[in-house]
Amino acid sequence: MPAGEKNYDPNFTQHVIDTCGPNTSPRMKEIFGAAMKALHNFAREIDLTPEEWLVGVQFFNETGKIWAESEGKRNEMHRLSDITGLESLVTEIANYVQTDDPNYSPTSAAILGPFWSPNAPWRQLGDSIIQDPHSGTVTYMHGIIRDLKTQKPIPNATFDMWQASSNGKYDFQDFPNQSDNNLRGKYKTDAHGEYRLYCLRPTAYSLPQDGPSWQLLQALDRHPMRPAHIHLMVTHDEYKPVVTQIYPKDDPWLSTDTVFAVKDDLVVDFVPIKDVPAGMSEHKGPGGAATRELHLDIVLAPKGMAAHSGPKL
């Protein structure tokens, strides 16, 4: 044994794994085995002390306590997965697609985050998702959803989007300033694969500065800021869905996003609007007429091209 190396029981971790019973599914045993090897090796590598282990136990106890006390409105474990990069890594693994043309790829995926709602209302093309007063910048957003293989438009695709208001809060966090489904909406692309709507130029915001996630950020000397972003979920029965976020190119937090979700092709330019196209009405909701425009095309991969499909537990 090399000098300084600890003679810990070399068979202990495998013994823990081998206690799985005969009804454990192969995938569950694979996950548990890999997790125990990584966890035990971590403890050995740093010589984890009993005091540090108990601090970790209390840390996760507090994480669950926040979920219970908020009645399920604040998912602190989800946030911890985000600030450690785990959700971004899982998203990359789940959405990997091998393409023949490196210059034409499906739109990059980004984390779903904890604020998606299944109850977003269907809206007509050209409608606004802005329901309530704000101090933001009204934006005309439009684009075409295309097929990765043929590069042709995809009619009848669902374009689901949601964003925080100009104060950095989502609708359910901000009663009574925001009504239900403010800054949320689902649209169907037309026969030309186009979507068009009004939204806000997004605003950067901080993650909550309390609880276990904030304690971890402080211990790591990291900021809690998310760059301004809009969430998108684009789906069609014949295509692999894209769940993603888009970011203004001049946002100061792009390179240090606290949840590691920024990708190069998701950084976009909100330009001054020149005119509203024929067939679009001027925005007449809160905030008045649009002063910015965002043209964003989305590329979907046919379902047969998906390179990874996670097995069932």
GROMACS .gro file of C-alpha atoms in nm:
model
  313
    1MET     CA    1   0.000   0.000   0.000
    2PRO     CA    2   0.151   0.340  -0.100
    3ALA     CA    3   0.252   0.567   0.187
    4GLY     CA    4  -0.037   0.778   0.312
    5GLU     CA    5  -0.309   0.568   0.145
    6LYS     CA    6  -0.588   0.452   0.375
    7ASN     CA    7  -0.664   0.081   0.393
    8TYR     CA    8  -1.044   0.115   0.380
    9ASP     CA    9  -1.245  -0.206   0.328
   10PRO     CA   10  -1.220  -0.265  -0.051
   11ASN     CA   11  -1.528  -0.489  -0.056
   12PHE     CA   12  -1.770  -0.266   0.136
   13THR     CA   13  -1.926  -0.074  -0.156
   14GLN     CA   14  -1.983  -0.386  -0.363
   15HIS     CA   15  -2.143  -0.553  -0.060
   16VAL     CA   16  -2.391  -0.263  -0.034
   17ILE     CA   17  -2.475  -0.300  -0.404
   18ASP     CA   18  -2.508  -0.680  -0.380
   19THR     CA   19  -2.779  -0.652  -0.114
   20CYS     CA   20  -3.028  -0.554  -0.388
   21GLY     CA   21  -3.298  -0.819  -0.398
   22PRO     CA   22  -3.398  -1.035  -0.698
   23ASN     CA   23  -3.694  -0.811  -0.781
   24THR     CA   24  -3.473  -0.505  -0.838
   25SER     CA   25  -3.504  -0.407  -1.205
   26PRO     CA   26  -3.181  -0.411  -1.410
   27ARG     CA   27  -3.198  -0.034  -1.464
   28MET     CA   28  -3.261   0.036  -1.096
   29LYS     CA   29  -2.963  -0.180  -1.000
   30GLU     CA   30  -2.748  -0.003  -1.259
   31ILE     CA   31  -2.846   0.339  -1.121
   32PHE     CA   32  -2.807   0.239  -0.756
   33GLY     CA   33  -2.474   0.067  -0.818
   34ALA     CA   34  -2.324   0.364  -1.003
   35ALA     CA   35  -2.458   0.608  -0.743
   36MET     CA   36  -2.314   0.410  -0.451
   37LYS     CA   37  -1.973   0.377  -0.616
   38ALA     CA   38  -1.960   0.752  -0.681
   39LEU     CA   39  -2.093   0.841  -0.334
   40HIS     CA   40  -1.864   0.605  -0.143
   41ASN     CA   41  -1.560   0.707  -0.348
   42PHE     CA   42  -1.644   1.072  -0.277
   43ALA     CA   43  -1.651   1.002   0.100
   44ARG     CA   44  -1.318   0.815   0.083
   45GLU     CA   45  -1.150   1.074  -0.138
   46ILE     CA   46  -1.213   1.362   0.101
   47ASP     CA   47  -1.214   1.161   0.427
   48LEU     CA   48  -1.564   1.283   0.506
   49THR     CA   49  -1.598   1.339   0.881
   50PRO     CA   50  -1.904   1.245   1.091
   51GLU     CA   51  -1.964   1.615   1.159
   52GLU     CA   52  -1.962   1.698   0.786
   53TRP     CA   53  -2.190   1.403   0.710
   54LEU     CA   54  -2.442   1.529   0.968
   55VAL     CA   55  -2.429   1.879   0.817
   56GLY     CA   56  -2.518   1.719   0.483
   57VAL     CA   57  -2.805   1.524   0.640
   58GLN     CA   58  -2.946   1.843   0.791
   59PHE     CA   59  -2.900   2.024   0.459
   60PHE     CA   60  -3.123   1.776   0.277
   61ASN     CA   61  -3.371   1.768   0.565
   62GLU     CA   62  -3.410   2.145   0.526
   63THR     CA   63  -3.453   2.102   0.151
   64GLY     CA   64  -3.753   1.874   0.204
   65LYS     CA   65  -3.890   2.098   0.476
   66ILE     CA   66  -3.914   2.393   0.235
   67TRP     CA   67  -4.119   2.182  -0.009
   68ALA     CA   68  -4.360   2.081   0.268
   69GLU     CA   69  -4.395   2.427   0.424
   70SER     CA   70  -4.458   2.591   0.085
   71GLU     CA   71  -4.729   2.329   0.012
   72GLY     CA   72  -4.540   2.222  -0.300
   73LYS     CA   73  -4.497   2.571  -0.445
   74ARG     CA   74  -4.119   2.585  -0.394
   75ASN     CA   75  -3.922   2.287  -0.520
   76GLU     CA   76  -3.587   2.337  -0.346
   77MET     CA   77  -3.443   2.005  -0.460
   78HIS     CA   78  -3.515   2.103  -0.820
   79ARG     CA   79  -3.329   2.429  -0.759
   80LEU     CA   80  -3.030   2.243  -0.609
   81SER     CA   81  -3.022   2.023  -0.920
   82ASP     CA   82  -3.013   2.339  -1.127
   83ILE     CA   83  -2.735   2.526  -0.945
   84THR     CA   84  -2.512   2.216  -0.948
   85GLY     CA   85  -2.561   2.175  -1.324
   86LEU     CA   86  -2.731   1.837  -1.293
   87GLU     CA   87  -3.052   1.929  -1.475
   88SER     CA   88  -2.853   2.089  -1.759
   89LEU     CA   89  -2.642   1.772  -1.791
   90VAL     CA   90  -2.948   1.543  -1.787
   91THR     CA   91  -3.111   1.769  -2.048
   92GLU     CA   92  -2.805   1.740  -2.274
   93ILE     CA   93  -2.799   1.360  -2.243
   94ALA     CA   94  -3.173   1.324  -2.308
   95ASN     CA   95  -3.176   1.551  -2.613
   96TYR     CA   96  -2.860   1.444  -2.794
   97VAL     CA   97  -2.921   1.392  -3.166
   98GLN     CA   98  -2.658   1.278  -3.417
   99THR     CA   99  -2.679   1.488  -3.735
  100ASP     CA  100  -2.517   1.452  -4.076
  101ASP     CA  101  -2.479   1.825  -4.128
  102PRO     CA  102  -2.286   1.997  -3.845
  103ASN     CA  103  -2.407   2.334  -3.973
  104TYR     CA  104  -2.777   2.249  -3.938
  105SER     CA  105  -2.877   2.102  -3.603
  106PRO     CA  106  -3.192   2.090  -3.394
  107THR     CA  107  -3.245   2.385  -3.163
  108SER     CA  108  -3.051   2.326  -2.843
  109ALA     CA  109  -3.240   2.214  -2.535
  110ALA     CA  110  -3.219   2.388  -2.199
  111ILE     CA  111  -3.361   2.307  -1.859
  112LEU     CA  112  -3.736   2.306  -1.804
  113GLY     CA  113  -3.705   2.477  -1.466
  114PRO     CA  114  -3.974   2.469  -1.196
  115PHE     CA  115  -4.219   2.722  -1.344
  116TRP     CA  116  -4.383   2.544  -1.640
  117SER     CA  117  -4.760   2.509  -1.612
  118PRO     CA  118  -4.984   2.256  -1.790
  119ASN     CA  119  -5.267   2.511  -1.765
  120ALA     CA  120  -5.132   2.777  -2.001
  121PRO     CA  121  -5.418   2.899  -2.224
  122TRP     CA  122  -5.441   2.845  -2.597
  123ARG     CA  123  -5.411   3.177  -2.776
  124GLN     CA  124  -5.469   3.283  -3.136
  125LEU     CA  125  -5.173   3.360  -3.360
  126GLY     CA  126  -5.092   3.728  -3.321
  127ASP     CA  127  -5.232   3.748  -2.967
  128SER     CA  128  -5.037   3.881  -2.671
  129ILE     CA  129  -4.942   3.685  -2.359
  130ILE     CA  130  -4.930   4.013  -2.164
  131GLN     CA  131  -5.236   4.041  -1.939
  132ASP     CA  132  -5.121   4.273  -1.658
  133PRO     CA  133  -4.937   4.605  -1.608
  134HIS     CA  134  -4.556   4.592  -1.620
  135SER     CA  135  -4.251   4.812  -1.669
  136GLY     CA  136  -4.098   4.605  -1.947
  137THR     CA  137  -4.056   4.634  -2.323
  138VAL     CA  138  -4.331   4.494  -2.547
  139THR     CA  139  -4.184   4.272  -2.818
  140TYR     CA  140  -4.320   4.129  -3.142
  141MET     CA  141  -4.188   3.770  -3.158
  142HIS     CA  142  -4.223   3.545  -3.462
  143GLY     CA  143  -4.054   3.269  -3.658
  144ILE     CA  144  -4.089   2.940  -3.843
  145ILE     CA  145  -4.060   2.590  -3.699
  146ARG     CA  146  -3.873   2.362  -3.941
  147ASP     CA  147  -3.793   1.995  -3.997
  148LEU     CA  148  -3.427   1.909  -3.936
  149LYS     CA  149  -3.405   1.667  -4.229
  150THR     CA  150  -3.603   1.849  -4.496
  151GLN     CA  151  -3.572   2.205  -4.361
  152LYS     CA  152  -3.941   2.246  -4.453
  153PRO     CA  153  -4.189   2.428  -4.226
  154ILE     CA  154  -4.391   2.221  -3.977
  155PRO     CA  155  -4.762   2.316  -3.966
  156ASN     CA  156  -4.971   2.254  -3.654
  157ALA     CA  157  -4.675   2.245  -3.415
  158THR     CA  158  -4.742   2.361  -3.058
  159PHE     CA  159  -4.543   2.662  -2.942
  160ASP     CA  160  -4.575   2.691  -2.562
  161MET     CA  161  -4.399   2.981  -2.389
  162TRP     CA  162  -4.376   3.140  -2.045
  163GLN     CA  163  -4.168   3.412  -1.885
  164ALA     CA  164  -4.125   3.621  -1.572
  165SER     CA  165  -4.264   3.974  -1.564
  166SER     CA  166  -4.048   4.286  -1.554
  167ASN     CA  167  -4.010   4.246  -1.176
  168GLY     CA  168  -3.848   3.903  -1.221
  169LYS     CA  169  -4.147   3.707  -1.087
  170TYR     CA  170  -4.376   3.452  -1.248
  171ASP     CA  171  -4.754   3.476  -1.222
  172PHE     CA  172  -4.805   3.238  -0.928
  173GLN     CA  173  -4.526   3.408  -0.729
  174ASP     CA  174  -4.676   3.754  -0.766
  175PHE     CA  175  -5.042   3.771  -0.661
  176PRO     CA  176  -5.214   4.019  -0.679
  177ASN     CA  177  -4.982   4.198  -0.924
  178GLN     CA  178  -5.022   3.921  -1.181
  179SER     CA  179  -5.328   3.722  -1.278
  180ASP     CA  180  -5.325   3.350  -1.353
  181ASN     CA  181  -5.147   3.271  -1.680
  182ASN     CA  182  -5.005   3.618  -1.725
  183LEU     CA  183  -4.711   3.587  -1.965
  184ARG     CA  184  -4.802   3.232  -2.063
  185GLY     CA  185  -4.955   3.099  -2.380
  186LYS     CA  186  -4.975   2.813  -2.629
  187TYR     CA  187  -5.002   2.865  -3.005
  188LYS     CA  188  -5.037   2.642  -3.311
  189THR     CA  189  -4.822   2.716  -3.613
  190ASP     CA  190  -5.008   2.798  -3.933
  191ALA     CA  191  -4.988   2.621  -4.269
  192HIS     CA  192  -4.649   2.785  -4.328
  193GLY     CA  193  -4.506   2.666  -3.996
  194GLU     CA  194  -4.513   3.019  -3.854
  195TYR     CA  195  -4.594   3.142  -3.505
  196ARG     CA  196  -4.636   3.511  -3.413
  197LEU     CA  197  -4.724   3.682  -3.087
  198TYR     CA  198  -4.652   3.964  -2.846
  199CYS     CA  199  -4.448   3.917  -2.527
  200LEU     CA  200  -4.199   4.108  -2.313
  201ARG     CA  201  -3.829   4.146  -2.366
  202PRO     CA  202  -3.722   3.933  -2.067
  203THR     CA  203  -3.568   4.058  -1.744
  204ALA     CA  204  -3.283   3.901  -1.543
  205TYR     CA  205  -3.369   3.793  -1.189
  206SER     CA  206  -3.216   3.640  -0.878
  207LEU     CA  207  -3.296   3.299  -0.736
  208PRO     CA  208  -3.433   3.318  -0.379
  209GLN     CA  209  -3.171   3.436  -0.134
  210ASP     CA  210  -3.267   3.202   0.145
  211GLY     CA  211  -3.282   2.829   0.209
  212PRO     CA  212  -3.034   2.550   0.124
  213SER     CA  213  -2.969   2.656  -0.237
  214TRP     CA  214  -2.873   3.006  -0.125
  215GLN     CA  215  -2.652   2.860   0.151
  216LEU     CA  216  -2.470   2.651  -0.108
  217LEU     CA  217  -2.422   2.946  -0.343
  218GLN     CA  218  -2.278   3.153  -0.057
  219ALA     CA  219  -2.041   2.871   0.043
  220LEU     CA  220  -1.917   2.857  -0.319
  221ASP     CA  221  -1.891   3.237  -0.349
  222ARG     CA  222  -2.135   3.236  -0.642
  223HIS     CA  223  -2.404   3.483  -0.741
  224PRO     CA  224  -2.774   3.378  -0.763
  225MET     CA  225  -2.852   3.551  -1.096
  226ARG     CA  226  -3.025   3.404  -1.396
  227PRO     CA  227  -2.982   3.593  -1.723
  228ALA     CA  228  -3.300   3.731  -1.876
  229HIS     CA  229  -3.478   3.450  -2.059
  230ILE     CA  230  -3.798   3.323  -2.216
  231HIS     CA  231  -3.899   2.958  -2.175
  232LEU     CA  232  -4.015   2.759  -2.478
  233MET     CA  233  -4.163   2.414  -2.525
  234VAL     CA  234  -4.212   2.324  -2.892
  235THR     CA  235  -4.386   1.996  -2.974
  236HIS     CA  236  -4.541   1.797  -3.257
  237ASP     CA  237  -4.652   1.432  -3.261
  238GLU     CA  238  -4.397   1.339  -3.530
  239TYR     CA  239  -4.097   1.520  -3.380
  240LYS     CA  240  -3.876   1.509  -3.073
  241PRO     CA  241  -3.987   1.798  -2.850
  242VAL     CA  242  -3.761   2.092  -2.777
  243VAL     CA  243  -3.771   2.239  -2.427
  244THR     CA  244  -3.543   2.540  -2.416
  245GLN     CA  245  -3.477   2.901  -2.316
  246ILE     CA  246  -3.362   3.205  -2.512
  247TYR     CA  247  -3.148   3.492  -2.387
  248PRO     CA  248  -3.082   3.852  -2.500
  249LYS     CA  249  -2.728   3.880  -2.634
  250ASP     CA  250  -2.644   4.183  -2.418
  251ASP     CA  251  -2.733   4.024  -2.084
  252PRO     CA  252  -2.443   4.055  -1.835
  253TRP     CA  253  -2.507   3.715  -1.673
  254LEU     CA  254  -2.477   3.493  -1.983
  255SER     CA  255  -2.134   3.351  -1.906
  256THR     CA  256  -2.206   3.283  -1.538
  257ASP     CA  257  -2.571   3.174  -1.545
  258THR     CA  258  -2.622   3.019  -1.204
  259VAL     CA  259  -2.798   2.714  -1.353
  260PHE     CA  260  -2.559   2.665  -1.650
  261ALA     CA  261  -2.835   2.663  -1.913
  262VAL     CA  262  -2.701   2.906  -2.177
  263LYS     CA  263  -2.602   2.768  -2.521
  264ASP     CA  264  -2.462   2.971  -2.809
  265ASP     CA  265  -2.756   2.916  -3.044
  266LEU     CA  266  -3.001   3.028  -2.773
  267VAL     CA  267  -2.855   3.380  -2.750
  268VAL     CA  268  -3.073   3.614  -2.957
  269ASP     CA  269  -3.106   3.978  -3.058
  270PHE     CA  270  -3.409   4.190  -2.971
  271VAL     CA  271  -3.391   4.460  -3.238
  272PRO     CA  272  -3.593   4.783  -3.270
  273ILE     CA  273  -3.916   4.707  -3.456
  274LYS     CA  274  -3.959   4.868  -3.797
  275ASP     CA  275  -4.321   4.790  -3.866
  276VAL     CA  276  -4.590   4.540  -3.779
  277PRO     CA  277  -4.637   4.297  -4.072
  278ALA     CA  278  -4.958   4.277  -4.268
  279GLY     CA  279  -5.214   4.066  -4.085
  280MET     CA  280  -5.083   4.160  -3.738
  281SER     CA  281  -5.271   4.411  -3.526
  282GLU     CA  282  -5.086   4.668  -3.320
  283HIS     CA  283  -5.036   4.561  -2.959
  284LYS     CA  284  -5.306   4.732  -2.754
  285GLY     CA  285  -5.259   4.560  -2.418
  286PRO     CA  286  -5.059   4.670  -2.112
  287GLY     CA  287  -4.743   4.851  -2.217
  288GLY     CA  288  -4.878   4.986  -2.543
  289ALA     CA  289  -4.728   4.923  -2.886
  290ALA     CA  290  -4.430   4.693  -2.943
  291THR     CA  291  -4.091   4.862  -2.968
  292ARG     CA  292  -3.875   4.550  -3.013
  293GLU     CA  293  -3.883   4.255  -3.250
  294LEU     CA  294  -3.742   3.904  -3.220
  295HIS     CA  295  -3.722   3.669  -3.518
  296LEU     CA  296  -3.654   3.316  -3.393
  297ASP     CA  297  -3.677   3.000  -3.602
  298ILE     CA  298  -3.691   2.659  -3.430
  299VAL     CA  299  -3.559   2.331  -3.574
  300LEU     CA  300  -3.713   1.999  -3.464
  301ALA     CA  301  -3.567   1.653  -3.523
  302PRO     CA  302  -3.799   1.372  -3.641
  303LYS     CA  303  -3.860   1.122  -3.362
  304GLY     CA  304  -3.667   0.849  -3.544
  305MET     CA  305  -3.348   1.054  -3.515
  306ALA     CA  306  -3.344   1.062  -3.137
  307ALA     CA  307  -3.018   0.904  -3.026
  308HIS     CA  308  -3.111   0.839  -2.663
  309SER     CA  309  -3.418   0.701  -2.496
  310GLY     CA  310  -3.388   0.638  -2.124
  311PRO     CA  311  -3.498   0.289  -2.013
  312LYS     CA  312  -3.771   0.246  -1.758
  313LEU     CA  313  -3.686   0.189  -1.394
   0.00000   0.00000   0.00000
